[in-house]
PDB file of C-alpha atoms in Angstrom:
ATOM      1  CA  MET X   1     -14.019   2.587  51.403  1.00  0.00           C
ATOM      2  CA  THR X   2     -10.735   1.001  50.334  1.00  0.00           C
ATOM      3  CA  ARG X   3     -11.093  -1.423  47.468  1.00  0.00           C
ATOM      4  CA  THR X   4      -9.040  -4.578  47.931  1.00  0.00           C
ATOM      5  CA  PRO X   5      -7.874  -5.968  44.566  1.00  0.00           C
ATOM      6  CA  PRO X   6      -8.777  -9.544  43.604  1.00  0.00           C
ATOM      7  CA  PRO X   7      -6.213 -12.184  44.593  1.00  0.00           C
ATOM      8  CA  PRO X   8      -4.098 -13.979  41.968  1.00  0.00           C
ATOM      9  CA  TYR X   9      -5.893 -16.599  39.929  1.00  0.00           C
ATOM     10  CA  VAL X  10      -5.505 -20.032  41.525  1.00  0.00           C
ATOM     11  CA  PRO X  11      -4.002 -22.717  39.242  1.00  0.00           C
ATOM     12  CA  GLY X  12      -5.582 -26.149  38.879  1.00  0.00           C
ATOM     13  CA  HIS X  13      -4.506 -29.043  41.083  1.00  0.00           C
ATOM     14  CA  GLY X  14      -6.289 -31.988  39.441  1.00  0.00           C
ATOM     15  CA  LEU X  15      -9.021 -32.007  42.082  1.00  0.00           C
ATOM     16  CA  LEU X  16     -11.675 -33.306  39.649  1.00  0.00           C
ATOM     17  CA  ALA X  17      -9.503 -35.509  37.446  1.00  0.00           C
ATOM     18  CA  GLY X  18     -11.428 -38.146  35.512  1.00  0.00           C
ATOM     19  CA  ARG X  19     -14.882 -36.885  36.469  1.00  0.00           C
ATOM     20  CA  THR X  20     -17.743 -35.869  34.221  1.00  0.00           C
ATOM     21  CA  ALA X  21     -19.820 -32.798  34.982  1.00  0.00           C
ATOM     22  CA  VAL X  22     -22.920 -31.110  33.579  1.00  0.00           C
ATOM     23  CA  ILE X  23     -23.005 -27.334  34.085  1.00  0.00           C
ATOM     24  CA  THR X  24     -26.093 -25.299  33.215  1.00  0.00           C
ATOM     25  CA  ALA X  25     -26.065 -21.656  32.110  1.00  0.00           C
ATOM     26  CA  ALA X  26     -22.403 -22.133  31.232  1.00  0.00           C
ATOM     27  CA  ALA X  27     -22.137 -19.827  28.222  1.00  0.00           C
ATOM     28  CA  GLY X  28     -20.398 -16.487  28.521  1.00  0.00           C
ATOM     29  CA  ALA X  29     -18.372 -14.847  31.270  1.00  0.00           C
ATOM     30  CA  GLY X  30     -20.568 -15.425  34.321  1.00  0.00           C
ATOM     31  CA  ILE X  31     -20.370 -17.949  37.144  1.00  0.00           C
ATOM     32  CA  GLY X  32     -21.333 -20.861  34.876  1.00  0.00           C
ATOM     33  CA  GLY X  33     -18.631 -20.112  32.336  1.00  0.00           C
ATOM     34  CA  ALA X  34     -16.045 -19.578  35.075  1.00  0.00           C
ATOM     35  CA  THR X  35     -17.065 -22.875  36.677  1.00  0.00           C
ATOM     36  CA  ALA X  36     -16.670 -24.726  33.397  1.00  0.00           C
ATOM     37  CA  ARG X  37     -13.151 -23.368  32.973  1.00  0.00           C
ATOM     38  CA  ARG X  38     -12.221 -24.154  36.586  1.00  0.00           C
ATOM     39  CA  PHE X  39     -13.553 -27.720  36.239  1.00  0.00           C
ATOM     40  CA  LEU X  40     -11.495 -28.239  33.100  1.00  0.00           C
ATOM     41  CA  GLU X  41      -8.421 -26.852  34.847  1.00  0.00           C
ATOM     42  CA  GLU X  42      -9.055 -29.382  37.595  1.00  0.00           C
ATOM     43  CA  GLY X  43      -9.151 -32.273  35.113  1.00  0.00           C
ATOM     44  CA  ALA X  44     -12.888 -32.825  34.638  1.00  0.00           C
ATOM     45  CA  ARG X  45     -14.749 -33.517  31.399  1.00  0.00           C
ATOM     46  CA  VAL X  46     -17.544 -31.001  30.990  1.00  0.00           C
ATOM     47  CA  LEU X  47     -20.874 -30.932  29.196  1.00  0.00           C
ATOM     48  CA  LEU X  48     -21.905 -27.294  28.925  1.00  0.00           C
ATOM     49  CA  SER X  49     -25.508 -26.255  28.560  1.00  0.00           C
ATOM     50  CA  ASP X  50     -27.308 -22.971  28.084  1.00  0.00           C
ATOM     51  CA  ALA X  51     -30.493 -21.694  26.493  1.00  0.00           C
ATOM     52  CA  HIS X  52     -28.482 -19.341  24.245  1.00  0.00           C
ATOM     53  CA  THR X  53     -27.199 -21.490  21.396  1.00  0.00           C
ATOM     54  CA  ARG X  54     -24.830 -18.953  19.808  1.00  0.00           C
ATOM     55  CA  ARG X  55     -23.097 -17.995  23.065  1.00  0.00           C
ATOM     56  CA  LEU X  56     -22.922 -21.657  24.039  1.00  0.00           C
ATOM     57  CA  LYS X  57     -21.163 -22.587  20.797  1.00  0.00           C
ATOM     58  CA  GLU X  58     -18.693 -19.732  21.225  1.00  0.00           C
ATOM     59  CA  THR X  59     -17.904 -20.894  24.756  1.00  0.00           C
ATOM     60  CA  GLU X  60     -17.516 -24.511  23.642  1.00  0.00           C
ATOM     61  CA  THR X  61     -15.143 -23.505  20.844  1.00  0.00           C
ATOM     62  CA  ALA X  62     -12.974 -21.383  23.142  1.00  0.00           C
ATOM     63  CA  LEU X  63     -12.757 -24.026  25.866  1.00  0.00           C
ATOM     64  CA  ALA X  64     -12.123 -26.853  23.405  1.00  0.00           C
ATOM     65  CA  ALA X  65      -9.238 -24.879  21.935  1.00  0.00           C
ATOM     66  CA  ALA X  66      -7.757 -24.425  25.399  1.00  0.00           C
ATOM     67  CA  PHE X  67      -8.401 -27.877  26.888  1.00  0.00           C
ATOM     68  CA  GLY X  68      -9.031 -30.229  23.969  1.00  0.00           C
ATOM     69  CA  ALA X  69     -12.192 -31.273  22.170  1.00  0.00           C
ATOM     70  CA  ASP X  70     -12.367 -34.555  24.087  1.00  0.00           C
ATOM     71  CA  SER X  71     -12.860 -32.671  27.353  1.00  0.00           C
ATOM     72  CA  VAL X  72     -15.634 -30.293  26.273  1.00  0.00           C
ATOM     73  CA  ALA X  73     -19.067 -30.776  24.744  1.00  0.00           C
ATOM     74  CA  ALA X  74     -22.137 -28.564  24.636  1.00  0.00           C
ATOM     75  CA  GLN X  75     -25.871 -28.972  24.279  1.00  0.00           C
ATOM     76  CA  THR X  76     -28.578 -26.331  24.241  1.00  0.00           C
ATOM     77  CA  CYS X  77     -31.021 -26.776  27.104  1.00  0.00           C
ATOM     78  CA  ASP X  78     -33.948 -24.760  28.388  1.00  0.00           C
ATOM     79  CA  VAL X  79     -34.229 -25.894  32.015  1.00  0.00           C
ATOM     80  CA  THR X  80     -37.978 -25.196  31.996  1.00  0.00           C
ATOM     81  CA  ASP X  81     -38.426 -27.966  29.396  1.00  0.00           C
ATOM     82  CA  GLU X  82     -38.356 -31.456  30.928  1.00  0.00           C
ATOM     83  CA  ALA X  83     -37.625 -33.194  27.620  1.00  0.00           C
ATOM     84  CA  GLN X  84     -34.565 -30.985  27.039  1.00  0.00           C
ATOM     85  CA  VAL X  85     -33.327 -31.614  30.576  1.00  0.00           C
ATOM     86  CA  GLN X  86     -33.609 -35.383  30.142  1.00  0.00           C
ATOM     87  CA  ALA X  87     -31.828 -35.181  26.792  1.00  0.00           C
ATOM     88  CA  LEU X  88     -28.987 -33.209  28.381  1.00  0.00           C
ATOM     89  CA  TYR X  89     -28.291 -35.831  31.028  1.00  0.00           C
ATOM     90  CA  ASP X  90     -28.670 -38.668  28.542  1.00  0.00           C
ATOM     91  CA  THR X  91     -25.982 -36.983  26.440  1.00  0.00           C
ATOM     92  CA  ALA X  92     -23.588 -36.758  29.381  1.00  0.00           C
ATOM     93  CA  VAL X  93     -23.869 -40.486  30.033  1.00  0.00           C
ATOM     94  CA  ARG X  94     -23.691 -41.339  26.333  1.00  0.00           C
ATOM     95  CA  LEU X  95     -20.549 -39.277  25.764  1.00  0.00           C
ATOM     96  CA  HIS X  96     -18.605 -40.351  28.821  1.00  0.00           C
ATOM     97  CA  GLY X  97     -20.328 -43.451  30.154  1.00  0.00           C
ATOM     98  CA  ARG X  98     -21.033 -41.841  33.506  1.00  0.00           C
ATOM     99  CA  LEU X  99     -22.111 -38.743  35.362  1.00  0.00           C
ATOM    100  CA  ASP X 100     -20.283 -37.568  38.496  1.00  0.00           C
ATOM    101  CA  ILE X 101     -21.226 -33.924  39.086  1.00  0.00           C
ATOM    102  CA  THR X 102     -24.015 -31.569  38.155  1.00  0.00           C
ATOM    103  CA  VAL X 103     -23.830 -27.818  38.728  1.00  0.00           C
ATOM    104  CA  ASN X 104     -27.227 -26.126  38.582  1.00  0.00           C
ATOM    105  CA  ASN X 105     -26.369 -22.556  37.747  1.00  0.00           C
ATOM    106  CA  ALA X 106     -29.314 -21.543  35.553  1.00  0.00           C
ATOM    107  CA  GLY X 107     -31.367 -18.712  37.003  1.00  0.00           C
ATOM    108  CA  LEU X 108     -33.349 -15.647  36.024  1.00  0.00           C
ATOM    109  CA  GLY X 109     -33.672 -12.336  37.835  1.00  0.00           C
ATOM    110  CA  GLY X 110     -35.529  -9.105  37.325  1.00  0.00           C
ATOM    111  CA  THR X 111     -36.683  -6.115  39.321  1.00  0.00           C
ATOM    112  CA  ALA X 112     -40.284  -5.331  40.208  1.00  0.00           C
ATOM    113  CA  ASP X 113     -42.016  -4.210  43.386  1.00  0.00           C
ATOM    114  CA  LEU X 114     -44.358  -6.885  44.655  1.00  0.00           C
ATOM    115  CA  ALA X 115     -47.420  -4.644  44.427  1.00  0.00           C
ATOM    116  CA  ASP X 116     -46.762  -4.145  40.712  1.00  0.00           C
ATOM    117  CA  MET X 117     -45.382  -7.592  39.873  1.00  0.00           C
ATOM    118  CA  THR X 118     -47.334  -9.595  37.300  1.00  0.00           C
ATOM    119  CA  ASP X 119     -48.075 -13.307  37.488  1.00  0.00           C
ATOM    120  CA  GLU X 120     -45.937 -13.732  34.383  1.00  0.00           C
ATOM    121  CA  GLN X 121     -42.928 -12.067  36.022  1.00  0.00           C
ATOM    122  CA  TRP X 122     -43.333 -14.162  39.176  1.00  0.00           C
ATOM    123  CA  ASN X 123     -43.883 -17.453  37.382  1.00  0.00           C
ATOM    124  CA  ARG X 124     -41.032 -16.980  34.910  1.00  0.00           C
ATOM    125  CA  VAL X 125     -38.415 -16.325  37.600  1.00  0.00           C
ATOM    126  CA  LEU X 126     -39.680 -19.208  39.753  1.00  0.00           C
ATOM    127  CA  ASP X 127     -39.843 -21.608  36.799  1.00  0.00           C
ATOM    128  CA  VAL X 128     -36.286 -20.966  35.620  1.00  0.00           C
ATOM    129  CA  THR X 129     -34.539 -20.431  38.941  1.00  0.00           C
ATOM    130  CA  LEU X 130     -36.285 -22.917  41.223  1.00  0.00           C
ATOM    131  CA  GLY X 131     -38.107 -25.153  38.751  1.00  0.00           C
ATOM    132  CA  GLY X 132     -35.007 -25.539  36.587  1.00  0.00           C
ATOM    133  CA  THR X 133     -32.891 -26.470  39.599  1.00  0.00           C
ATOM    134  CA  PHE X 134     -35.530 -29.025  40.591  1.00  0.00           C
ATOM    135  CA  ARG X 135     -35.669 -30.616  37.126  1.00  0.00           C
ATOM    136  CA  CYS X 136     -31.892 -30.865  36.781  1.00  0.00           C
ATOM    137  CA  THR X 137     -31.419 -32.151  40.319  1.00  0.00           C
ATOM    138  CA  ARG X 138     -34.111 -34.776  39.749  1.00  0.00           C
ATOM    139  CA  ALA X 139     -32.525 -35.881  36.480  1.00  0.00           C
ATOM    140  CA  ALA X 140     -29.103 -36.202  38.100  1.00  0.00           C
ATOM    141  CA  LEU X 141     -30.365 -38.004  41.211  1.00  0.00           C
ATOM    142  CA  ARG X 142     -32.201 -40.609  39.139  1.00  0.00           C
ATOM    143  CA  ARG X 143     -29.019 -41.434  37.273  1.00  0.00           C
ATOM    144  CA  PHE X 144     -26.881 -41.443  40.408  1.00  0.00           C
ATOM    145  CA  ARG X 145     -29.365 -43.724  42.151  1.00  0.00           C
ATOM    146  CA  ASP X 146     -29.644 -46.129  39.228  1.00  0.00           C
ATOM    147  CA  THR X 147     -25.895 -46.488  38.714  1.00  0.00           C
ATOM    148  CA  GLY X 148     -25.031 -46.680  42.411  1.00  0.00           C
ATOM    149  CA  THR X 149     -21.700 -44.882  41.865  1.00  0.00           C
ATOM    150  CA  GLY X 150     -22.454 -41.824  44.001  1.00  0.00           C
ATOM    151  CA  GLY X 151     -22.271 -38.267  42.749  1.00  0.00           C
ATOM    152  CA  VAL X 152     -22.418 -34.596  43.643  1.00  0.00           C
ATOM    153  CA  VAL X 153     -24.945 -31.836  43.031  1.00  0.00           C
ATOM    154  CA  VAL X 154     -23.994 -28.179  43.521  1.00  0.00           C
ATOM    155  CA  ASN X 155     -26.766 -25.604  43.275  1.00  0.00           C
ATOM    156  CA  ASN X 156     -26.384 -21.845  42.867  1.00  0.00           C
ATOM    157  CA  ALA X 157     -28.432 -19.943  45.442  1.00  0.00           C
ATOM    158  CA  SER X 158     -27.961 -16.318  46.547  1.00  0.00           C
ATOM    159  CA  VAL X 159     -27.635 -14.280  49.728  1.00  0.00           C
ATOM    160  CA  VAL X 160     -30.909 -12.675  48.619  1.00  0.00           C
ATOM    161  CA  GLY X 161     -32.533 -15.946  49.685  1.00  0.00           C
ATOM    162  CA  TRP X 162     -31.659 -14.949  53.273  1.00  0.00           C
ATOM    163  CA  ARG X 163     -31.859 -11.158  53.124  1.00  0.00           C
ATOM    164  CA  ALA X 164     -34.520  -8.718  52.018  1.00  0.00           C
ATOM    165  CA  GLN X 165     -33.960  -6.577  48.945  1.00  0.00           C
ATOM    166  CA  THR X 166     -36.591  -4.364  47.376  1.00  0.00           C
ATOM    167  CA  GLY X 167     -37.815  -5.376  43.957  1.00  0.00           C
ATOM    168  CA  GLN X 168     -36.547  -8.944  44.389  1.00  0.00           C
ATOM    169  CA  ALA X 169     -39.462 -10.847  45.963  1.00  0.00           C
ATOM    170  CA  HIS X 170     -39.657 -13.374  43.118  1.00  0.00           C
ATOM    171  CA  TYR X 171     -35.895 -13.921  42.913  1.00  0.00           C
ATOM    172  CA  ALA X 172     -35.504 -14.095  46.697  1.00  0.00           C
ATOM    173  CA  ALA X 173     -38.338 -16.607  46.968  1.00  0.00           C
ATOM    174  CA  ALA X 174     -36.805 -18.728  44.227  1.00  0.00           C
ATOM    175  CA  LYS X 175     -33.335 -18.705  45.780  1.00  0.00           C
ATOM    176  CA  ALA X 176     -34.710 -19.463  49.252  1.00  0.00           C
ATOM    177  CA  GLY X 177     -36.494 -22.360  47.566  1.00  0.00           C
ATOM    178  CA  VAL X 178     -33.198 -23.544  46.075  1.00  0.00           C
ATOM    179  CA  MET X 179     -31.726 -23.668  49.583  1.00  0.00           C
ATOM    180  CA  ALA X 180     -34.685 -25.683  50.904  1.00  0.00           C
ATOM    181  CA  LEU X 181     -34.571 -27.991  47.879  1.00  0.00           C
ATOM    182  CA  THR X 182     -30.857 -28.531  48.515  1.00  0.00           C
ATOM    183  CA  ARG X 183     -31.474 -29.598  52.125  1.00  0.00           C
ATOM    184  CA  CYS X 184     -34.319 -31.974  51.282  1.00  0.00           C
ATOM    185  CA  ALA X 185     -32.536 -33.515  48.288  1.00  0.00           C
ATOM    186  CA  ALA X 186     -29.431 -34.056  50.420  1.00  0.00           C
ATOM    187  CA  ALA X 187     -31.411 -35.888  53.094  1.00  0.00           C
ATOM    188  CA  GLU X 188     -32.903 -38.230  50.504  1.00  0.00           C
ATOM    189  CA  ALA X 189     -29.795 -38.764  48.365  1.00  0.00           C
ATOM    190  CA  ALA X 190     -27.437 -39.604  51.221  1.00  0.00           C
ATOM    191  CA  ALA X 191     -28.872 -43.131  51.187  1.00  0.00           C
ATOM    192  CA  TYR X 192     -27.198 -43.774  47.827  1.00  0.00           C
ATOM    193  CA  GLY X 193     -23.970 -41.899  48.439  1.00  0.00           C
ATOM    194  CA  VAL X 194     -24.819 -38.595  46.804  1.00  0.00           C
ATOM    195  CA  ARG X 195     -24.019 -35.177  48.248  1.00  0.00           C
ATOM    196  CA  VAL X 196     -26.094 -32.058  47.511  1.00  0.00           C
ATOM    197  CA  ASN X 197     -24.859 -28.596  48.498  1.00  0.00           C
ATOM    198  CA  ALA X 198     -25.234 -25.006  47.342  1.00  0.00           C
ATOM    199  CA  VAL X 199     -23.252 -21.811  47.054  1.00  0.00           C
ATOM    200  CA  SER X 200     -24.814 -18.493  47.978  1.00  0.00           C
ATOM    201  CA  PRO X 201     -22.956 -15.589  46.315  1.00  0.00           C
ATOM    202  CA  SER X 202     -23.584 -11.968  47.202  1.00  0.00           C
ATOM    203  CA  LEU X 203     -22.288 -10.034  44.185  1.00  0.00           C
ATOM    204  CA  ALA X 204     -20.281 -11.483  41.303  1.00  0.00           C
ATOM    205  CA  MET X 205     -19.814  -9.169  38.358  1.00  0.00           C
ATOM    206  CA  HIS X 206     -20.218 -10.280  34.767  1.00  0.00           C
ATOM    207  CA  PRO X 207     -21.338  -8.554  31.548  1.00  0.00           C
ATOM    208  CA  HIS X 208     -24.960  -9.754  31.680  1.00  0.00           C
ATOM    209  CA  LEU X 209     -25.455  -8.429  35.206  1.00  0.00           C
ATOM    210  CA  ALA X 210     -24.095  -5.052  34.173  1.00  0.00           C
ATOM    211  CA  LYS X 211     -26.665  -4.909  31.364  1.00  0.00           C
ATOM    212  CA  VAL X 212     -29.726  -5.645  33.529  1.00  0.00           C
ATOM    213  CA  THR X 213     -28.758  -3.743  36.704  1.00  0.00           C
ATOM    214  CA  THR X 214     -28.458  -0.002  37.203  1.00  0.00           C
ATOM    215  CA  THR X 215     -25.112   1.551  38.033  1.00  0.00           C
ATOM    216  CA  GLU X 216     -26.657   3.012  41.197  1.00  0.00           C
ATOM    217  CA  LEU X 217     -27.743  -0.405  42.478  1.00  0.00           C
ATOM    218  CA  LEU X 218     -24.375  -1.977  41.651  1.00  0.00           C
ATOM    219  CA  ASP X 219     -22.608   0.807  43.519  1.00  0.00           C
ATOM    220  CA  GLU X 220     -24.914   0.310  46.501  1.00  0.00           C
ATOM    221  CA  LEU X 221     -24.371  -3.455  46.557  1.00  0.00           C
ATOM    222  CA  THR X 222     -20.614  -3.101  46.145  1.00  0.00           C
ATOM    223  CA  ALA X 223     -20.496  -0.680  49.081  1.00  0.00           C
ATOM    224  CA  ARG X 224     -21.887  -3.442  51.318  1.00  0.00           C
ATOM    225  CA  GLU X 225     -18.916  -5.686  50.624  1.00  0.00           C
ATOM    226  CA  ALA X 226     -16.101  -5.671  53.178  1.00  0.00           C
ATOM    227  CA  PHE X 227     -13.484  -5.851  50.424  1.00  0.00           C
ATOM    228  CA  GLY X 228     -15.020  -2.844  48.683  1.00  0.00           C
ATOM    229  CA  ARG X 229     -15.418  -4.822  45.459  1.00  0.00           C
ATOM    230  CA  TYR X 230     -17.603  -7.453  43.843  1.00  0.00           C
ATOM    231  CA  ALA X 231     -16.429 -11.032  43.473  1.00  0.00           C
ATOM    232  CA  GLU X 232     -14.848 -12.247  40.289  1.00  0.00           C
ATOM    233  CA  PRO X 233     -16.925 -15.147  38.875  1.00  0.00           C
ATOM    234  CA  TRP X 234     -13.946 -17.491  39.260  1.00  0.00           C
ATOM    235  CA  GLU X 235     -13.912 -16.794  43.002  1.00  0.00           C
ATOM    236  CA  ILE X 236     -17.401 -18.304  43.210  1.00  0.00           C
ATOM    237  CA  ALA X 237     -16.289 -21.135  40.924  1.00  0.00           C
ATOM    238  CA  ASN X 238     -13.459 -21.971  43.335  1.00  0.00           C
ATOM    239  CA  VAL X 239     -16.002 -22.750  46.056  1.00  0.00           C
ATOM    240  CA  ILE X 240     -18.057 -24.820  43.612  1.00  0.00           C
ATOM    241  CA  VAL X 241     -14.918 -26.844  42.856  1.00  0.00           C
ATOM    242  CA  PHE X 242     -14.471 -27.407  46.596  1.00  0.00           C
ATOM    243  CA  LEU X 243     -18.060 -28.620  47.000  1.00  0.00           C
ATOM    244  CA  ALA X 244     -17.768 -30.847  43.925  1.00  0.00           C
ATOM    245  CA  GLY X 245     -14.527 -32.480  45.064  1.00  0.00           C
ATOM    246  CA  ASP X 246     -13.295 -34.776  47.784  1.00  0.00           C
ATOM    247  CA  TYR X 247     -12.244 -32.066  50.246  1.00  0.00           C
ATOM    248  CA  SER X 248     -15.932 -31.548  51.104  1.00  0.00           C
ATOM    249  CA  SER X 249     -16.709 -35.262  51.487  1.00  0.00           C
ATOM    250  CA  TYR X 250     -18.620 -34.852  54.781  1.00  0.00           C
ATOM    251  CA  MET X 251     -20.695 -31.880  53.650  1.00  0.00           C
ATOM    252  CA  THR X 252     -24.242 -32.327  52.399  1.00  0.00           C
ATOM    253  CA  GLY X 253     -27.369 -30.210  52.653  1.00  0.00           C
ATOM    254  CA  GLU X 254     -25.275 -27.101  53.247  1.00  0.00           C
ATOM    255  CA  THR X 255     -25.478 -23.658  51.660  1.00  0.00           C
ATOM    256  CA  VAL X 256     -22.113 -21.918  51.704  1.00  0.00           C
ATOM    257  CA  SER X 257     -22.193 -18.127  51.671  1.00  0.00           C
ATOM    258  CA  VAL X 258     -19.589 -16.766  49.237  1.00  0.00           C
ATOM    259  CA  SER X 259     -19.741 -13.171  50.336  1.00  0.00           C
ATOM    260  CA  SER X 260     -17.835 -10.379  52.013  1.00  0.00           C
ATOM    261  CA  GLN X 261     -20.964  -8.443  52.969  1.00  0.00           C
ATOM    262  CA  HIS X 262     -21.050  -6.659  56.298  1.00  0.00           C
ATOM    263  CA  ALA X 263     -23.291  -8.279  58.900  1.00  0.00           C
TER     264      ALA X 263
END
């Protein structure tokens, strides 16, 4: 299969100028970190969060050096802890006086056949991936509703939520749940001018994924892609920017597949 190279990096166009965003799992070089950089390039102020304090601080320092300390802040948050989630959103409002966008990127995977999967494995993936998205969406919606200024939620789902993959029952169930949560939250939040959508990537490569996935599986997944390559994290972030901005003003309750997989 011919491998099509990634396209040139797209420059910012001020699509999120003046807006404040919370982005979970934003440390490092994955989709969250790429989204934070893209949001800053588009003029947003960003509050980064992650459960990994050291990596989060490193990301904050690098982005503050590139975009200015006034545009970037960071706060450690374990999305399975309700008190930490509430503190995160309180900080966003305290720092900037408002909240406009939340990107729920935190998730946890793993590989185990269902017959051998433990309750602990199942519950941990569901609690981080689906439960964390629920807690952060709830926290954002309460603030959007109380202020009456509207807002946007973008959740990170996965094509695995639609398609079967061995060893991924817990992750697939969680991501399918994220899609259902997105639809229901959108139906409720429309009454106070809030949009809720999701992206559903197939394969975006980053260092953490390479550490927890075998080379054989990555090769197999890459072979399914029409372009013969995985997505760069910033290619997923571009679609998140679209869903967070005004060009998607009539979209809510949708899950957008960001994939080149063969049908």
